[in-house]
């Protein structure tokens, strides 16, 4: 069984709100939880989805691979797209899902305007700098040296 050899970080990725005809990639991370190399034999999309260049090399035990998927975002409204993944040596297929909602370009602009922008971290106050002047004697000559120390 695939559950005995592979574990997905998440089996469903919610892409949230997408702008119509502006697809975004959702990347599924799969970890080999078995004792032998894990091979992704097949990753099959459903209507409106494409599967990107998934990990084709054997995934060592404890290591992870990826399966990128993209919904075409052509139709307006909610979407819930399932894809199947087949691992070598497992008899069953694993189902993974991307979901979200496609908005018209106009509605997407309104949606983005209504979502508060992430807060920017406040810039720290500039550190105080101190300047010291040192006079050194070198073989009877005085040499001025200047150094600036910035307190952090």
PDB file of C-alpha atoms in Angstrom:
ATOM      1  CA  UNK A   1       0.000   0.000   0.000  1.00  0.00           C
ATOM      2  CA  UNK A   2       1.162   3.501  -0.789  1.00  0.00           C
ATOM      3  CA  UNK A   3       0.450   4.630   2.805  1.00  0.00           C
ATOM      4  CA  UNK A   4       3.197   2.252   3.972  1.00  0.00           C
ATOM      5  CA  UNK A   5       5.907   3.699   1.716  1.00  0.00           C
ATOM      6  CA  UNK A   6       4.972   7.338   1.109  1.00  0.00           C
ATOM      7  CA  UNK A   7       3.586  10.205   3.157  1.00  0.00           C
ATOM      8  CA  UNK A   8       2.469  13.513   1.680  1.00  0.00           C
ATOM      9  CA  UNK A   9       3.086  16.693   3.675  1.00  0.00           C
ATOM     10  CA  UNK A  10      -0.528  17.438   2.763  1.00  0.00           C
ATOM     11  CA  UNK A  11      -2.868  15.590   0.417  1.00  0.00           C
ATOM     12  CA  UNK A  12      -4.915  18.742  -0.289  1.00  0.00           C
ATOM     13  CA  UNK A  13      -3.535  22.161  -1.203  1.00  0.00           C
ATOM     14  CA  UNK A  14      -5.963  25.063  -0.995  1.00  0.00           C
ATOM     15  CA  UNK A  15      -4.791  27.666  -3.482  1.00  0.00           C
ATOM     16  CA  UNK A  16      -7.270  30.214  -2.193  1.00  0.00           C
ATOM     17  CA  UNK A  17      -8.512  32.790  -4.684  1.00  0.00           C
ATOM     18  CA  UNK A  18      -6.963  32.797  -8.159  1.00  0.00           C
ATOM     19  CA  UNK A  19      -7.402  35.258 -10.988  1.00  0.00           C
ATOM     20  CA  UNK A  20      -9.101  33.781 -14.042  1.00  0.00           C
ATOM     21  CA  UNK A  21      -6.581  32.483 -16.612  1.00  0.00           C
ATOM     22  CA  UNK A  22      -3.653  33.056 -14.227  1.00  0.00           C
ATOM     23  CA  UNK A  23      -2.850  29.542 -12.986  1.00  0.00           C
ATOM     24  CA  UNK A  24      -0.541  28.981 -10.036  1.00  0.00           C
ATOM     25  CA  UNK A  25       1.548  25.920  -9.254  1.00  0.00           C
ATOM     26  CA  UNK A  26       0.805  23.854  -6.149  1.00  0.00           C
ATOM     27  CA  UNK A  27       3.720  21.612  -5.170  1.00  0.00           C
ATOM     28  CA  UNK A  28       3.031  18.407  -3.264  1.00  0.00           C
ATOM     29  CA  UNK A  29       5.914  17.144  -1.128  1.00  0.00           C
ATOM     30  CA  UNK A  30       6.099  13.366  -0.658  1.00  0.00           C
ATOM     31  CA  UNK A  31       8.453  11.679   1.822  1.00  0.00           C
ATOM     32  CA  UNK A  32       9.689   8.108   1.593  1.00  0.00           C
ATOM     33  CA  UNK A  33       8.657   6.463   4.884  1.00  0.00           C
ATOM     34  CA  UNK A  34       9.615   2.981   3.707  1.00  0.00           C
ATOM     35  CA  UNK A  35      12.893   1.095   3.910  1.00  0.00           C
ATOM     36  CA  UNK A  36      13.606   0.926   0.154  1.00  0.00           C
ATOM     37  CA  UNK A  37      13.940   3.561  -2.537  1.00  0.00           C
ATOM     38  CA  UNK A  38      10.592   5.117  -3.508  1.00  0.00           C
ATOM     39  CA  UNK A  39       9.796   5.667  -7.172  1.00  0.00           C
ATOM     40  CA  UNK A  40       6.903   7.764  -8.428  1.00  0.00           C
ATOM     41  CA  UNK A  41       5.730   5.659 -11.379  1.00  0.00           C
ATOM     42  CA  UNK A  42       2.842   7.854 -12.485  1.00  0.00           C
ATOM     43  CA  UNK A  43       1.229  11.163 -11.602  1.00  0.00           C
ATOM     44  CA  UNK A  44      -2.011  11.626 -13.529  1.00  0.00           C
ATOM     45  CA  UNK A  45      -3.959  14.887 -13.742  1.00  0.00           C
ATOM     46  CA  UNK A  46      -7.698  15.267 -14.177  1.00  0.00           C
ATOM     47  CA  UNK A  47      -9.515  17.638 -16.500  1.00  0.00           C
ATOM     48  CA  UNK A  48      -8.160  21.199 -16.320  1.00  0.00           C
ATOM     49  CA  UNK A  49      -5.001  20.208 -14.466  1.00  0.00           C
ATOM     50  CA  UNK A  50      -1.445  19.591 -15.494  1.00  0.00           C
ATOM     51  CA  UNK A  51       1.261  17.783 -13.594  1.00  0.00           C
ATOM     52  CA  UNK A  52       4.710  19.298 -13.851  1.00  0.00           C
ATOM     53  CA  UNK A  53       8.084  17.622 -13.827  1.00  0.00           C
ATOM     54  CA  UNK A  54       7.749  15.399 -10.766  1.00  0.00           C
ATOM     55  CA  UNK A  55      10.715  13.668  -9.110  1.00  0.00           C
ATOM     56  CA  UNK A  56      11.719  10.815 -11.418  1.00  0.00           C
ATOM     57  CA  UNK A  57      14.835   9.634  -9.590  1.00  0.00           C
ATOM     58  CA  UNK A  58      14.508   7.139  -6.719  1.00  0.00           C
ATOM     59  CA  UNK A  59      13.741   8.840  -3.409  1.00  0.00           C
ATOM     60  CA  UNK A  60      15.900   7.416  -0.618  1.00  0.00           C
ATOM     61  CA  UNK A  61      14.279   6.430   2.711  1.00  0.00           C
ATOM     62  CA  UNK A  62      13.693   9.559   4.790  1.00  0.00           C
ATOM     63  CA  UNK A  63      14.138  11.836   1.760  1.00  0.00           C
ATOM     64  CA  UNK A  64      11.463  13.781  -0.111  1.00  0.00           C
ATOM     65  CA  UNK A  65      10.407  14.374  -3.691  1.00  0.00           C
ATOM     66  CA  UNK A  66       7.872  16.680  -5.275  1.00  0.00           C
ATOM     67  CA  UNK A  67       4.900  16.673  -7.598  1.00  0.00           C
ATOM     68  CA  UNK A  68       3.997  20.112  -8.994  1.00  0.00           C
ATOM     69  CA  UNK A  69       0.389  20.510 -10.188  1.00  0.00           C
ATOM     70  CA  UNK A  70      -1.417  23.399 -11.822  1.00  0.00           C
ATOM     71  CA  UNK A  71      -5.112  24.094 -12.452  1.00  0.00           C
ATOM     72  CA  UNK A  72      -5.757  26.111 -15.624  1.00  0.00           C
ATOM     73  CA  UNK A  73      -8.039  28.607 -13.778  1.00  0.00           C
ATOM     74  CA  UNK A  74     -10.172  29.068 -16.916  1.00  0.00           C
ATOM     75  CA  UNK A  75     -13.619  28.587 -15.379  1.00  0.00           C
ATOM     76  CA  UNK A  76     -15.044  30.929 -12.747  1.00  0.00           C
ATOM     77  CA  UNK A  77     -16.055  29.597  -9.347  1.00  0.00           C
ATOM     78  CA  UNK A  78     -14.849  27.020  -6.870  1.00  0.00           C
ATOM     79  CA  UNK A  79     -12.715  24.127  -8.055  1.00  0.00           C
ATOM     80  CA  UNK A  80     -11.709  20.834  -6.455  1.00  0.00           C
ATOM     81  CA  UNK A  81      -9.374  18.818  -8.692  1.00  0.00           C
ATOM     82  CA  UNK A  82      -8.070  15.358  -7.875  1.00  0.00           C
ATOM     83  CA  UNK A  83      -4.950  13.742  -9.274  1.00  0.00           C
ATOM     84  CA  UNK A  84      -3.721  10.198  -8.828  1.00  0.00           C
ATOM     85  CA  UNK A  85      -0.208   9.095  -7.980  1.00  0.00           C
ATOM     86  CA  UNK A  86       1.175   5.561  -8.391  1.00  0.00           C
ATOM     87  CA  UNK A  87       4.292   4.412  -6.548  1.00  0.00           C
ATOM     88  CA  UNK A  88       6.384   1.453  -7.726  1.00  0.00           C
ATOM     89  CA  UNK A  89       5.655  -1.634  -5.634  1.00  0.00           C
ATOM     90  CA  UNK A  90       2.328  -0.316  -4.295  1.00  0.00           C
ATOM     91  CA  UNK A  91      -0.875  -1.810  -5.666  1.00  0.00           C
ATOM     92  CA  UNK A  92      -3.057   1.212  -4.983  1.00  0.00           C
ATOM     93  CA  UNK A  93      -3.185   4.756  -6.329  1.00  0.00           C
ATOM     94  CA  UNK A  94      -2.963   7.756  -4.015  1.00  0.00           C
ATOM     95  CA  UNK A  95      -5.298  10.710  -4.580  1.00  0.00           C
ATOM     96  CA  UNK A  96      -4.087  14.282  -4.081  1.00  0.00           C
ATOM     97  CA  UNK A  97      -6.219  17.420  -4.460  1.00  0.00           C
ATOM     98  CA  UNK A  98      -5.873  21.090  -5.309  1.00  0.00           C
ATOM     99  CA  UNK A  99      -8.778  23.378  -4.623  1.00  0.00           C
ATOM    100  CA  UNK A 100      -9.624  27.040  -4.584  1.00  0.00           C
ATOM    101  CA  UNK A 101     -11.798  29.645  -6.230  1.00  0.00           C
ATOM    102  CA  UNK A 102     -11.333  31.378  -9.579  1.00  0.00           C
ATOM    103  CA  UNK A 103     -12.363  35.037  -9.694  1.00  0.00           C
ATOM    104  CA  UNK A 104     -12.837  37.275 -12.714  1.00  0.00           C
ATOM    105  CA  UNK A 105      -9.992  39.772 -13.182  1.00  0.00           C
ATOM    106  CA  UNK A 106     -12.281  42.565 -11.904  1.00  0.00           C
ATOM    107  CA  UNK A 107     -13.345  40.603  -8.806  1.00  0.00           C
ATOM    108  CA  UNK A 108      -9.758  39.537  -8.186  1.00  0.00           C
ATOM    109  CA  UNK A 109      -8.615  43.185  -8.131  1.00  0.00           C
ATOM    110  CA  UNK A 110     -11.430  44.001  -5.656  1.00  0.00           C
ATOM    111  CA  UNK A 111     -10.496  40.970  -3.534  1.00  0.00           C
ATOM    112  CA  UNK A 112      -6.800  41.964  -3.453  1.00  0.00           C
ATOM    113  CA  UNK A 113      -7.741  45.537  -2.500  1.00  0.00           C
ATOM    114  CA  UNK A 114      -9.846  44.264   0.420  1.00  0.00           C
ATOM    115  CA  UNK A 115      -7.101  42.066   1.863  1.00  0.00           C
ATOM    116  CA  UNK A 116      -4.827  43.998   4.204  1.00  0.00           C
ATOM    117  CA  UNK A 117      -1.234  44.055   3.047  1.00  0.00           C
ATOM    118  CA  UNK A 118       1.173  42.162   5.275  1.00  0.00           C
ATOM    119  CA  UNK A 119       2.624  44.439   7.934  1.00  0.00           C
ATOM    120  CA  UNK A 120       6.126  45.517   7.225  1.00  0.00           C
ATOM    121  CA  UNK A 121       8.528  45.190  10.109  1.00  0.00           C
ATOM    122  CA  UNK A 122       9.388  48.567  11.484  1.00  0.00           C
ATOM    123  CA  UNK A 123      12.894  49.661  10.661  1.00  0.00           C
ATOM    124  CA  UNK A 124      15.115  49.690  13.721  1.00  0.00           C
ATOM    125  CA  UNK A 125      16.417  53.028  14.906  1.00  0.00           C
ATOM    126  CA  UNK A 126      19.862  53.799  13.512  1.00  0.00           C
ATOM    127  CA  UNK A 127      22.625  52.751  15.816  1.00  0.00           C
ATOM    128  CA  UNK A 128      24.679  55.474  17.466  1.00  0.00           C
ATOM    129  CA  UNK A 129      28.186  55.821  16.164  1.00  0.00           C
ATOM    130  CA  UNK A 130      31.101  56.977  18.247  1.00  0.00           C
ATOM    131  CA  UNK A 131      34.284  58.283  16.765  1.00  0.00           C
ATOM    132  CA  UNK A 132      37.539  58.271  18.631  1.00  0.00           C
ATOM    133  CA  UNK A 133      40.787  59.789  17.543  1.00  0.00           C
ATOM    134  CA  UNK A 134      43.947  58.190  18.756  1.00  0.00           C
ATOM    135  CA  UNK A 135      47.374  59.775  18.539  1.00  0.00           C
ATOM    136  CA  UNK A 136      50.201  57.277  18.188  1.00  0.00           C
ATOM    137  CA  UNK A 137      53.873  57.977  18.319  1.00  0.00           C
ATOM    138  CA  UNK A 138      55.872  56.122  15.683  1.00  0.00           C
ATOM    139  CA  UNK A 139      59.636  56.603  15.830  1.00  0.00           C
ATOM    140  CA  UNK A 140      59.269  60.135  17.010  1.00  0.00           C
ATOM    141  CA  UNK A 141      56.458  61.044  14.616  1.00  0.00           C
ATOM    142  CA  UNK A 142      52.877  61.580  15.690  1.00  0.00           C
ATOM    143  CA  UNK A 143      50.302  59.768  13.575  1.00  0.00           C
ATOM    144  CA  UNK A 144      46.580  60.369  13.919  1.00  0.00           C
ATOM    145  CA  UNK A 145      44.364  57.316  13.584  1.00  0.00           C
ATOM    146  CA  UNK A 146      40.614  57.534  13.401  1.00  0.00           C
ATOM    147  CA  UNK A 147      38.248  54.687  14.155  1.00  0.00           C
ATOM    148  CA  UNK A 148      34.478  54.599  14.149  1.00  0.00           C
ATOM    149  CA  UNK A 149      32.596  52.167  16.333  1.00  0.00           C
ATOM    150  CA  UNK A 150      28.938  51.470  15.648  1.00  0.00           C
ATOM    151  CA  UNK A 151      26.971  50.236  18.634  1.00  0.00           C
ATOM    152  CA  UNK A 152      24.382  47.631  17.708  1.00  0.00           C
TER     153      UNK A 152
END
